[in-house]
Short mmCIF file of C-alpha atoms in Angstrom, two decimals:
data_model
loop_
_atom_site.label_atom_id
_atom_site.label_comp_id
_atom_site.label_asym_id
_atom_site.label_seq_id
_atom_site.Cartn_x
_atom_site.Cartn_y
_atom_site.Cartn_z
CA MET A 15 0.00 0.00 0.00
CA VAL A 16 1.38 3.38 -0.98
CA SER A 17 0.74 6.17 1.51
CA ALA A 18 -0.17 9.75 0.75
CA ALA A 19 2.51 11.51 -1.27
CA SER A 20 5.26 13.53 0.38
CA PRO A 21 5.82 17.15 -0.63
CA SER A 22 7.96 17.47 -3.74
CA SER A 23 8.79 21.17 -3.68
CA PRO A 24 8.46 22.73 -0.22
CA ASP A 25 8.04 26.48 -0.46
CA GLY A 26 7.30 27.27 3.17
CA ARG A 27 3.78 28.51 2.49
CA ARG A 28 1.21 27.63 5.10
CA VAL A 29 -2.49 26.96 4.48
CA ALA A 30 -5.08 26.54 7.21
CA LEU A 31 -7.91 24.25 6.16
CA LEU A 32 -11.15 24.83 8.07
CA THR A 33 -14.05 22.43 7.52
CA LEU A 34 -17.74 23.09 8.14
CA GLY A 35 -20.73 20.81 7.71
CA CYS A 36 -20.93 17.06 7.41
CA ALA A 37 -18.47 14.18 7.47
CA ARG A 38 -18.50 14.10 3.66
CA ASN A 39 -16.98 17.58 3.70
CA GLU A 40 -14.30 16.35 6.09
CA VAL A 41 -13.26 13.68 3.59
CA ASP A 42 -13.15 16.30 0.82
CA SER A 43 -10.93 18.49 3.01
CA GLU A 44 -8.50 15.61 3.49
CA GLU A 45 -8.29 15.19 -0.29
CA LEU A 46 -7.50 18.91 -0.59
CA ALA A 47 -4.93 18.56 2.20
CA ALA A 48 -3.21 15.71 0.35
CA ARG A 49 -3.04 17.68 -2.90
CA LEU A 50 -1.61 20.72 -1.14
CA HIS A 51 0.86 18.76 0.99
CA ALA A 52 2.14 16.90 -2.06
CA ASP A 53 2.79 20.24 -3.74
CA GLY A 54 4.82 21.69 -0.90
CA TRP A 55 2.27 23.44 1.29
CA GLN A 56 2.36 23.18 5.07
CA VAL A 57 -1.21 22.18 5.91
CA THR A 58 -2.77 22.92 9.28
CA THR A 59 -6.20 23.35 10.85
CA ASP A 60 -5.09 26.41 12.81
CA GLY A 61 -5.43 29.79 11.10
CA GLU A 62 -2.75 31.43 13.24
CA GLY A 63 0.18 32.47 11.05
CA ALA A 64 -1.29 31.02 7.85
CA ASP A 65 -0.68 32.60 4.47
CA VAL A 66 -4.07 31.37 3.26
CA VAL A 67 -7.17 30.22 5.12
CA LEU A 68 -9.14 27.78 2.95
CA VAL A 69 -12.69 27.35 4.25
CA ASN A 70 -14.56 24.27 3.10
CA THR A 71 -18.07 25.68 3.45
CA CYS A 72 -21.47 24.06 3.99
CA GLY A 73 -24.46 25.13 1.89
CA PHE A 74 -27.15 22.79 3.17
CA VAL A 75 -29.56 25.03 5.11
CA GLU A 76 -29.69 28.69 6.11
CA LYS A 77 -28.00 28.23 9.49
CA ALA A 78 -25.14 26.30 7.90
CA LYS A 79 -24.69 29.02 5.31
CA GLN A 80 -24.58 31.69 8.00
CA ASP A 81 -21.97 29.68 9.91
CA SER A 82 -19.90 29.52 6.74
CA ILE A 83 -20.13 33.29 6.22
CA GLN A 84 -19.14 33.98 9.83
CA THR A 85 -16.14 31.63 9.53
CA LEU A 86 -14.99 33.36 6.35
CA LEU A 87 -15.31 36.79 7.97
CA ALA A 88 -13.42 35.63 11.08
CA ALA A 89 -10.67 34.21 8.86
CA ALA A 90 -10.34 37.57 7.11
CA ASP A 91 -9.73 39.21 10.49
CA THR A 92 -6.51 37.18 10.88
CA GLY A 93 -4.88 39.10 8.03
CA ALA A 94 -4.45 35.96 5.91
CA LYS A 95 -5.76 35.57 2.40
CA VAL A 96 -9.19 33.90 2.51
CA VAL A 97 -10.52 31.37 0.01
CA ALA A 98 -13.99 29.81 0.03
CA ALA A 99 -14.47 26.28 -1.29
CA GLY A 100 -16.99 23.53 -0.62
CA CYS A 101 -20.73 23.31 -1.04
CA MET A 102 -21.72 26.92 -0.46
CA ALA A 103 -19.00 28.13 -2.81
CA GLU A 104 -20.05 25.60 -5.44
CA ARG A 105 -23.73 26.46 -5.02
CA TYR A 106 -23.44 30.26 -5.30
CA GLY A 107 -20.13 30.96 -7.06
CA ARG A 108 -20.01 34.49 -8.43
CA GLU A 109 -22.97 35.59 -6.28
CA LEU A 110 -21.02 34.69 -3.13
CA ALA A 111 -17.88 36.36 -4.44
CA ASP A 112 -19.74 39.59 -5.15
CA SER A 113 -21.38 39.67 -1.72
CA LEU A 114 -18.23 38.71 0.21
CA PRO A 115 -15.28 40.88 -0.86
CA GLU A 116 -13.38 39.65 2.22
CA ALA A 117 -12.73 36.40 0.33
CA GLN A 118 -9.95 36.65 -2.26
CA ALA A 119 -11.38 33.67 -4.19
CA VAL A 120 -14.49 31.50 -4.38
CA LEU A 121 -13.64 28.08 -5.80
CA GLY A 122 -15.87 25.36 -7.19
CA PHE A 123 -15.35 21.61 -7.23
CA ASP A 124 -13.77 21.83 -10.70
CA ASP A 125 -10.89 23.78 -9.11
CA TYR A 126 -9.95 20.96 -6.70
CA PRO A 127 -7.42 19.17 -8.97
CA GLU A 128 -5.55 22.50 -9.35
CA ILE A 129 -6.06 23.70 -5.79
CA SER A 130 -2.35 24.43 -5.27
CA ASP A 131 -2.18 26.62 -8.36
CA ARG A 132 -5.31 28.49 -7.28
CA LEU A 133 -3.88 29.24 -3.83
CA ARG A 134 -0.51 30.27 -5.25
CA ALA A 135 -2.33 32.75 -7.48
CA VAL A 136 -4.20 34.12 -4.47
CA VAL A 137 -0.97 34.55 -2.48
CA ALA A 138 0.59 36.32 -5.47
CA GLY A 139 -2.31 38.76 -5.55
CA GLU A 140 -3.69 37.52 -8.83
CA GLN A 141 -7.40 37.64 -9.61
CA VAL A 142 -9.06 34.19 -9.52
CA ALA A 143 -12.40 34.20 -11.27
CA ALA A 144 -15.34 32.72 -9.39
CA HIS A 145 -17.22 30.03 -11.27
CA THR A 146 -20.77 30.23 -12.58
CA PRO A 147 -22.93 27.68 -10.72
CA ARG A 148 -24.65 24.98 -12.73
CA ASP A 149 -26.76 21.94 -12.02
CA ARG A 150 -24.07 19.28 -11.60
CA ARG A 151 -26.61 16.51 -12.19
CA GLU A 152 -26.53 17.47 -15.86
CA LEU A 153 -22.77 16.87 -16.12
CA LEU A 154 -23.06 13.09 -15.79
CA PRO A 155 -24.94 10.60 -17.98
CA LEU A 156 -28.52 9.90 -16.99
CA THR A 157 -27.86 6.16 -16.86
CA PRO A 158 -25.91 5.36 -13.65
CA VAL A 159 -23.78 2.60 -15.18
CA SER A 160 -22.46 5.05 -17.79
CA ARG A 161 -21.02 7.49 -15.25
CA ARG A 162 -17.70 5.78 -14.45
CA SER A 163 -16.04 6.96 -17.67
CA SER A 164 -17.05 10.60 -17.22
CA PRO A 165 -14.21 13.10 -16.54
CA VAL A 166 -16.38 15.22 -14.22
CA VAL A 167 -14.64 16.24 -10.97
CA VAL A 168 -16.25 14.53 -7.96
CA PRO A 169 -14.83 15.64 -4.58
CA GLY A 170 -13.52 12.76 -2.50
CA HIS A 171 -13.01 10.60 -5.60
CA GLY A 172 -9.79 12.21 -6.78
CA GLY A 173 -6.62 10.56 -7.95
CA VAL A 174 -8.15 7.43 -9.41
CA ASP A 175 -5.70 5.72 -11.76
CA GLU A 176 -7.67 2.94 -13.38
CA HIS A 177 -4.53 1.47 -14.95
CA THR A 178 -2.93 0.74 -11.55
CA PRO A 179 -4.40 -1.77 -9.06
CA ALA A 180 -6.06 0.04 -6.17
CA HIS A 181 -3.73 -1.43 -3.55
CA LEU A 182 -0.73 0.11 -5.37
CA ARG A 183 -2.17 3.59 -5.90
CA THR A 184 -1.27 6.60 -3.83
CA VAL A 185 -4.11 7.36 -1.43
CA LEU A 186 -5.10 10.93 -2.18
CA ARG A 187 -5.87 11.77 1.41
CA ARG A 188 -4.01 13.38 4.30
CA ARG A 189 -5.58 13.07 7.74
CA LEU A 190 -6.32 16.31 9.53
CA ASP A 191 -7.32 14.52 12.73
CA SER A 192 -5.32 11.82 14.50
CA GLY A 193 -8.31 10.33 16.33
CA PRO A 194 -9.33 6.66 16.14
CA VAL A 195 -12.37 7.33 13.91
CA ALA A 196 -12.43 8.30 10.24
CA SER A 197 -15.08 8.64 7.58
CA LEU A 198 -14.83 6.64 4.37
CA LYS A 199 -16.76 8.06 1.44
CA LEU A 200 -18.73 5.37 -0.38
CA ALA A 201 -20.15 7.63 -3.06
CA SER A 202 -21.07 11.18 -3.93
CA GLY A 203 -24.22 12.82 -5.23
CA CYS A 204 -27.82 11.70 -5.20
CA ASP A 205 -30.41 10.67 -7.78
CA ARG A 206 -33.40 11.23 -5.51
CA ARG A 207 -35.59 14.31 -5.94
CA CYS A 208 -36.74 15.17 -2.43
CA ALA A 209 -38.74 18.38 -2.65
CA PHE A 210 -36.92 20.11 0.22
CA CYS A 211 -33.32 19.27 -0.74
CA ALA A 212 -30.95 21.27 -2.93
CA ILE A 213 -27.94 18.98 -2.45
CA PRO A 214 -28.21 17.00 -5.73
CA ALA A 215 -28.09 20.21 -7.76
CA PHE A 216 -24.65 21.19 -6.46
CA ARG A 217 -23.28 17.76 -5.50
CA GLY A 218 -24.39 16.11 -8.73
CA ALA A 219 -25.75 12.72 -9.70
CA PHE A 220 -24.91 9.58 -7.75
CA VAL A 221 -21.46 8.06 -8.33
CA SER A 222 -20.06 5.09 -6.36
CA ARG A 223 -16.42 4.43 -5.62
CA THR A 224 -15.26 0.92 -6.50
CA PRO A 225 -14.86 -1.69 -3.74
CA ASP A 226 -11.14 -2.13 -4.40
CA GLU A 227 -10.57 1.61 -4.05
CA LEU A 228 -12.54 1.70 -0.78
CA LEU A 229 -10.74 -1.32 0.65
CA ALA A 230 -7.34 0.14 -0.23
CA GLU A 231 -8.18 3.45 1.46
CA ALA A 232 -9.61 1.64 4.48
CA GLU A 233 -6.37 -0.33 4.86
CA TRP A 234 -4.37 2.90 4.64
CA LEU A 235 -6.60 4.51 7.29
CA ALA A 236 -6.11 1.49 9.57
CA LYS A 237 -2.35 1.89 9.29
CA THR A 238 -2.67 5.50 10.49
CA GLY A 239 -4.40 4.29 13.65
CA VAL A 240 -8.05 4.38 12.62
CA ARG A 241 -10.14 1.84 14.51
CA GLU A 242 -13.66 2.75 13.39
CA LEU A 243 -14.75 3.45 9.82
CA VAL A 244 -17.88 5.53 9.29
CA LEU A 245 -19.26 4.97 5.80
CA VAL A 246 -20.67 8.21 4.41
CA SER A 247 -22.36 9.44 1.25
CA GLU A 248 -25.50 11.33 0.31
CA ASN A 249 -27.32 7.99 0.03
CA SER A 250 -25.46 4.87 1.11
CA THR A 251 -28.28 2.49 0.20
CA SER A 252 -27.75 3.34 -3.49
CA TYR A 253 -24.14 2.18 -3.32
CA GLY A 254 -23.23 -0.10 -6.21
CA LYS A 255 -26.22 0.59 -8.46
CA ASP A 256 -23.95 2.35 -10.98
CA LEU A 257 -21.45 -0.52 -10.71
CA GLY A 258 -24.06 -3.06 -11.74
CA ASP A 259 -24.70 -4.52 -8.28
CA PRO A 260 -27.23 -2.80 -5.98
CA ARG A 261 -26.34 -5.30 -3.22
CA LEU A 262 -22.69 -4.32 -3.19
CA LEU A 263 -22.80 -2.69 0.25
CA GLU A 264 -23.94 -5.97 1.81
CA LYS A 265 -20.85 -7.63 0.33
CA LEU A 266 -18.49 -4.78 1.21
CA LEU A 267 -19.34 -4.56 4.92
CA PRO A 268 -17.73 -7.86 6.01
CA GLN A 269 -14.66 -7.12 3.87
CA LEU A 270 -14.14 -3.78 5.59
CA ALA A 271 -14.73 -5.31 9.02
CA ALA A 272 -12.03 -7.93 8.32
CA ILE A 273 -9.27 -5.33 7.78
CA ASP A 274 -6.50 -5.67 10.33
CA GLY A 275 -6.83 -3.00 13.00
CA ILE A 276 -10.45 -2.07 12.27
CA VAL A 277 -12.74 -3.02 15.15
CA ARG A 278 -15.96 -1.30 14.04
CA VAL A 279 -17.59 -0.35 10.74
CA ARG A 280 -20.60 1.93 10.81
CA ALA A 281 -22.93 2.59 7.88
CA SER A 282 -24.73 5.93 7.75
CA TYR A 283 -27.13 7.87 5.52
CA LEU A 284 -29.57 5.05 4.79
CA GLN A 285 -32.74 5.75 2.79
CA PRO A 286 -35.66 3.76 4.28
CA ALA A 287 -37.23 3.12 0.87
CA GLU A 288 -33.99 1.50 -0.35
CA THR A 289 -33.05 -0.41 2.81
CA ARG A 290 -33.49 -4.00 1.66
CA PRO A 291 -33.88 -6.99 4.01
CA GLY A 292 -30.43 -8.26 3.00
CA LEU A 293 -28.80 -4.99 3.98
CA VAL A 294 -30.67 -4.94 7.30
CA GLU A 295 -29.37 -8.44 7.99
CA ALA A 296 -25.80 -7.52 7.02
CA ILE A 297 -25.76 -4.49 9.33
CA ALA A 298 -27.46 -6.30 12.20
CA THR A 299 -25.50 -9.55 12.17
CA THR A 300 -22.04 -9.06 10.60
CA PRO A 301 -19.26 -9.29 13.23
CA GLY A 302 -17.39 -6.01 13.43
CA VAL A 303 -20.25 -4.02 11.90
CA ALA A 304 -22.17 -1.78 14.30
CA PRO A 305 -25.84 -2.78 14.53
CA TYR A 306 -26.73 0.83 13.88
CA PHE A 307 -29.41 2.22 11.59
CA ASP A 308 -29.08 5.85 10.53
CA LEU A 309 -32.38 6.09 8.67
CA SER A 310 -33.53 9.24 6.90
CA PHE A 311 -37.24 9.22 7.78
CA GLN A 312 -37.85 13.04 7.67
CA HIS A 313 -41.52 12.56 8.69
CA SER A 314 -43.98 9.70 9.18
CA SER A 315 -47.25 11.12 7.88
CA GLU A 316 -47.95 9.73 4.41
CA PRO A 317 -49.44 12.96 3.01
CA VAL A 318 -46.39 14.96 4.10
CA LEU A 319 -43.97 12.33 2.80
CA ARG A 320 -45.68 12.30 -0.60
CA ARG A 321 -45.40 16.09 -0.86
CA MET A 322 -41.74 15.70 0.06
CA ARG A 323 -41.49 13.17 -2.82
CA ARG A 324 -40.57 10.44 -0.39
CA PHE A 325 -42.06 7.08 0.48
CA GLY A 326 -43.11 5.42 3.70
CA SER A 327 -45.50 5.73 6.60
CA THR A 328 -45.64 5.13 10.34
CA PRO A 329 -46.47 1.39 9.95
CA ARG A 330 -43.77 0.83 7.30
CA PHE A 331 -41.10 2.61 9.29
CA LEU A 332 -41.99 0.74 12.48
CA GLU A 333 -41.86 -2.51 10.53
CA LEU A 334 -38.36 -1.67 9.29
CA LEU A 335 -37.15 -0.89 12.82
CA GLY A 336 -38.80 -4.07 14.08
CA ALA A 337 -37.00 -6.16 11.46
CA ALA A 338 -33.66 -4.75 12.57
CA ARG A 339 -34.35 -5.33 16.26
CA ALA A 340 -35.57 -8.86 15.63
CA LEU A 341 -32.04 -9.62 14.38
CA ALA A 342 -30.21 -7.41 16.90
CA PRO A 343 -32.33 -6.40 19.91
CA GLU A 344 -29.66 -3.94 21.04
CA ALA A 345 -29.50 -2.20 17.64
CA GLY A 346 -29.21 1.56 17.66
CA ALA A 347 -31.37 3.77 15.46
CA ARG A 348 -31.43 7.48 14.72
CA SER A 349 -33.17 9.79 12.29
CA ASN A 350 -33.90 13.40 11.37
CA PHE A 351 -37.30 15.01 10.97
CA ILE A 352 -38.62 18.20 9.40
CA VAL A 353 -41.57 20.03 10.97
CA GLY A 354 -43.57 22.73 9.25
CA PHE A 355 -43.26 21.42 5.69
CA PRO A 356 -45.79 23.10 3.35
CA GLY A 357 -49.23 21.61 3.86
CA GLU A 358 -48.42 19.98 7.20
CA THR A 359 -51.54 19.82 9.42
CA ARG A 360 -52.15 19.18 13.09
CA ALA A 361 -53.12 15.63 12.16
CA ASP A 362 -49.76 15.18 10.44
CA VAL A 363 -47.95 16.38 13.57
CA ASP A 364 -50.03 13.99 15.69
CA GLU A 365 -48.99 11.15 13.38
CA LEU A 366 -45.34 12.11 13.79
CA VAL A 367 -45.77 12.14 17.57
CA ARG A 368 -47.29 8.65 17.36
CA PHE A 369 -44.37 7.36 15.36
CA LEU A 370 -41.70 8.90 17.56
CA THR A 371 -43.37 7.53 20.67
CA ASP A 372 -43.41 3.99 19.28
CA ALA A 373 -40.07 4.03 17.42
CA ARG A 374 -37.70 4.04 20.44
CA LEU A 375 -34.99 5.92 18.57
CA ASP A 376 -31.65 6.52 20.27
CA ALA A 377 -31.13 9.93 18.67
CA ILE A 378 -33.53 12.32 16.96
CA GLY A 379 -32.64 15.43 15.00
CA VAL A 380 -35.41 17.98 14.50
CA PHE A 381 -35.32 20.73 11.87
CA ASP A 382 -37.76 23.56 11.34
CA TYR A 383 -38.67 23.91 7.68
CA SER A 384 -37.41 26.87 5.68
CA ASP A 385 -37.51 27.49 1.93
CA GLU A 386 -34.28 26.64 0.13
CA ASP A 387 -33.23 28.21 -3.16
CA GLY A 388 -33.92 26.04 -6.16
CA THR A 389 -36.06 23.44 -4.42
CA GLU A 390 -39.56 22.36 -5.39
CA ALA A 391 -40.80 22.92 -1.84
CA ALA A 392 -39.98 26.62 -2.02
CA SER A 393 -42.81 27.08 -4.56
CA LEU A 394 -45.35 24.76 -2.93
CA PRO A 395 -48.64 26.21 -1.63
CA GLY A 396 -49.83 25.75 1.92
CA LYS A 397 -46.93 27.43 3.68
CA VAL A 398 -47.14 26.97 7.44
CA PRO A 399 -46.89 30.27 9.36
CA ALA A 400 -43.51 30.86 11.02
CA ALA A 401 -45.04 31.08 14.50
CA THR A 402 -46.76 27.73 13.98
CA ILE A 403 -43.54 26.13 12.75
CA LYS A 404 -41.76 27.35 15.87
CA ARG A 405 -44.43 25.92 18.17
CA ARG A 406 -44.29 22.57 16.39
CA TYR A 407 -40.51 22.58 16.42
CA ASP A 408 -40.43 23.29 20.15
CA LYS A 409 -43.01 20.58 20.81
CA ILE A 410 -41.28 17.87 18.76
CA SER A 411 -37.82 18.84 20.05
CA ALA A 412 -38.96 18.55 23.67
CA LEU A 413 -40.61 15.21 22.93
CA ALA A 414 -37.45 13.99 21.16
CA ASP A 415 -35.28 14.87 24.17
CA GLU A 416 -37.63 13.03 26.51
CA LEU A 417 -37.93 9.95 24.33
CA CYS A 418 -34.18 9.67 23.70
CA SER A 419 -33.50 9.96 27.43
CA GLN A 420 -35.99 7.17 28.05
CA ARG A 421 -34.32 5.04 25.39
CA ALA A 422 -30.95 5.57 27.06
CA GLU A 423 -32.44 4.48 30.38
CA GLU A 424 -33.57 1.22 28.73
CA ARG A 425 -29.88 0.40 28.34
CA LEU A 426 -29.21 0.49 32.10
CA GLY A 427 -27.67 -2.80 33.18
CA THR A 428 -26.89 -3.88 29.63
CA THR A 429 -23.45 -4.63 28.22
CA VAL A 430 -22.04 -2.37 25.51
CA GLU A 431 -18.81 -2.30 23.52
CA VAL A 432 -17.19 1.11 23.90
CA LEU A 433 -14.53 2.51 21.60
CA VAL A 434 -12.44 5.03 23.54
CA ASP A 435 -12.30 8.37 21.73
CA SER A 436 -10.43 10.54 24.22
CA VAL A 437 -8.64 10.48 27.58
CA ASP A 438 -8.44 13.94 29.13
CA ASP A 439 -7.50 14.70 32.76
CA GLY A 440 -8.61 11.25 33.84
CA ILE A 441 -11.95 11.44 32.00
CA VAL A 442 -12.30 8.56 29.56
CA GLU A 443 -14.94 9.13 26.92
CA GLY A 444 -16.00 6.89 24.09
CA ARG A 445 -19.00 5.58 22.20
CA ALA A 446 -21.03 2.42 22.23
CA ALA A 447 -22.11 0.79 18.98
CA HIS A 448 -25.38 2.77 18.93
CA GLN A 449 -23.55 6.10 19.20
CA ALA A 450 -22.13 7.65 16.04
CA PRO A 451 -19.43 10.31 16.34
CA GLU A 452 -20.60 13.78 17.39
CA VAL A 453 -24.34 13.30 16.80
CA ASP A 454 -25.61 10.52 19.06
CA GLY A 455 -24.20 11.15 22.51
CA SER A 456 -21.29 9.39 24.19
CA THR A 457 -20.33 6.96 26.93
CA THR A 458 -18.14 8.02 29.86
CA LEU A 459 -16.24 5.16 31.45
CA VAL A 460 -16.14 5.17 35.25
CA ALA A 461 -13.91 3.19 37.58
CA PRO A 462 -15.21 -0.20 38.71
CA PRO A 463 -15.60 -0.79 42.46
CA THR A 464 -13.11 -3.64 42.25
CA GLY A 465 -11.23 -5.41 39.47
CA GLY A 466 -12.24 -4.72 35.88
CA VAL A 467 -10.22 -2.55 33.54
CA ASP A 468 -7.79 0.06 34.85
CA LEU A 469 -9.09 3.42 33.63
CA ALA A 470 -5.63 4.98 33.89
CA ALA A 471 -4.30 2.48 31.35
CA LEU A 472 -6.88 3.20 28.64
CA ARG A 473 -5.93 4.99 25.41
CA PRO A 474 -7.88 6.36 22.43
CA GLY A 475 -8.66 3.46 20.13
CA ASP A 476 -9.09 0.85 22.87
CA LEU A 477 -12.26 -1.23 22.60
CA VAL A 478 -13.71 -2.39 25.92
CA ARG A 479 -16.77 -4.26 27.08
CA ALA A 480 -18.64 -2.26 29.71
CA THR A 481 -21.80 -2.38 31.80
CA VAL A 482 -24.12 0.64 31.70
CA THR A 483 -24.62 2.03 35.19
CA GLY A 484 -26.11 5.47 34.59
CA THR A 485 -27.47 7.96 32.05
CA GLU A 486 -27.39 11.70 31.50
CA GLY A 487 -29.87 12.45 28.73
CA VAL A 488 -28.67 10.42 25.74
CA ASP A 489 -25.23 9.94 27.28
CA LEU A 490 -24.27 6.81 29.20
CA LEU A 491 -22.04 6.05 32.17
CA ALA A 492 -20.49 2.60 32.08
CA VAL A 493 -18.02 0.49 34.02
CA PRO A 494 -15.38 -1.21 31.82
CA GLU A 495 -15.26 -4.93 32.51
CA GLU A 496 -12.92 -6.33 29.83
CA MET A 497 -10.42 -5.14 27.24
CA LEU A 498 -11.57 -6.49 23.88
CA SER A 499 -8.93 -4.94 21.63
CA ALA A 500 -6.11 -2.62 22.65
CA ALA A 501 -5.18 0.20 20.30
CA PRO A 502 -1.94 -0.54 18.46
CA THR A 503 1.05 1.76 18.66
CA VAL A 504 1.21 3.70 15.40
CA ARG A 505 4.38 5.27 14.05
CA ARG A 506 3.69 8.77 12.78
#
């Protein structure tokens, strides 16, 4: 396995790479970091003393866009040159450049292969033209199986040399975080047409990465000390459809779990309508794969779901969760929900309450609806008044907190496998299999009365078996009983 390339022409220039938004963006940032490092840049995540601050923005919803703007403005205050990249930059291009003179450049995805040249031009004071946004779905063939040969730039898929076996290629990725968890991008883009979502327009049509490429990158990540792989994409259940095998994820999961050093593989971003029984079984029963179901329900009322251009209902969603728990009673499940979608009625909200009450989800994200540029929902009739949306949001959020706390309490006395994420001033924090990084709570390990595992000896990356003894909201307290797999010593 060839590791990420070393710099060929160091020039002493320093770039700070700041990442906003989702785990997919984090993978894209590590591709950018690899390209820059290989071309002589010193790459950091700290803006202090940087020549250029490169902000990988998020353009998903209004709050994310505002966070991106604030980060760009704060970066400009450091005195460094500021460059916007990522989803918001791709989505708005020239419009963003015109409204944000503090940024010396606004780059689109097509600039990623030449990112070093673009930043050198910025440092030299040259004008870098912002791109004109376009619907990236139109850049790839309509038929999924025809997309592999397209030269379109897809972030996170860079550096593919089809003439060299995957295990001999340079991994175009440089880790910006030394923790024991890393995301692995299965695919990019989405072919679904959800009425509220603008992502496909600026991320493009769905494109899978090949299994050999994913396995090679996963092996490289394991050698850097990664112990848990989080599989990410816009829609993981579509993985393989453009490679001629819609069941490819079911086959890939055990292969990833068998990689030396990897103790947990976690699939995320599952579409309920595409979650087949075979995939449910693979996630629930494959050793080394977390029995964890990150299902994008969004609502449970059929009328609302149809207006969203989605499928499902309370009974169907409960059936799906029941099938998973029949195979793995301890399985974790999380989802996000939108309240206040155009046309939503009190009866629809009552139906959502019924579903949430019966679903026993471990984590629930609640979003208040807002119109997004370029989406079908923005032009739909039946807009719910803002005050009503807020009331519904507050109601569902409070219910979600209560229900998730109750679900955590159901785990009292049970045994969980905890991957240690951090050890700080004697506090050992990690996550059980039902807890994804950053979004689903955590597990704090506490000293056993007698015997058990010595807390002082634990390190990030250790996997221990522990008994749950307490809860704090969605978070757990647990006593470590047995070391299952000690983190290896990694040479850096």
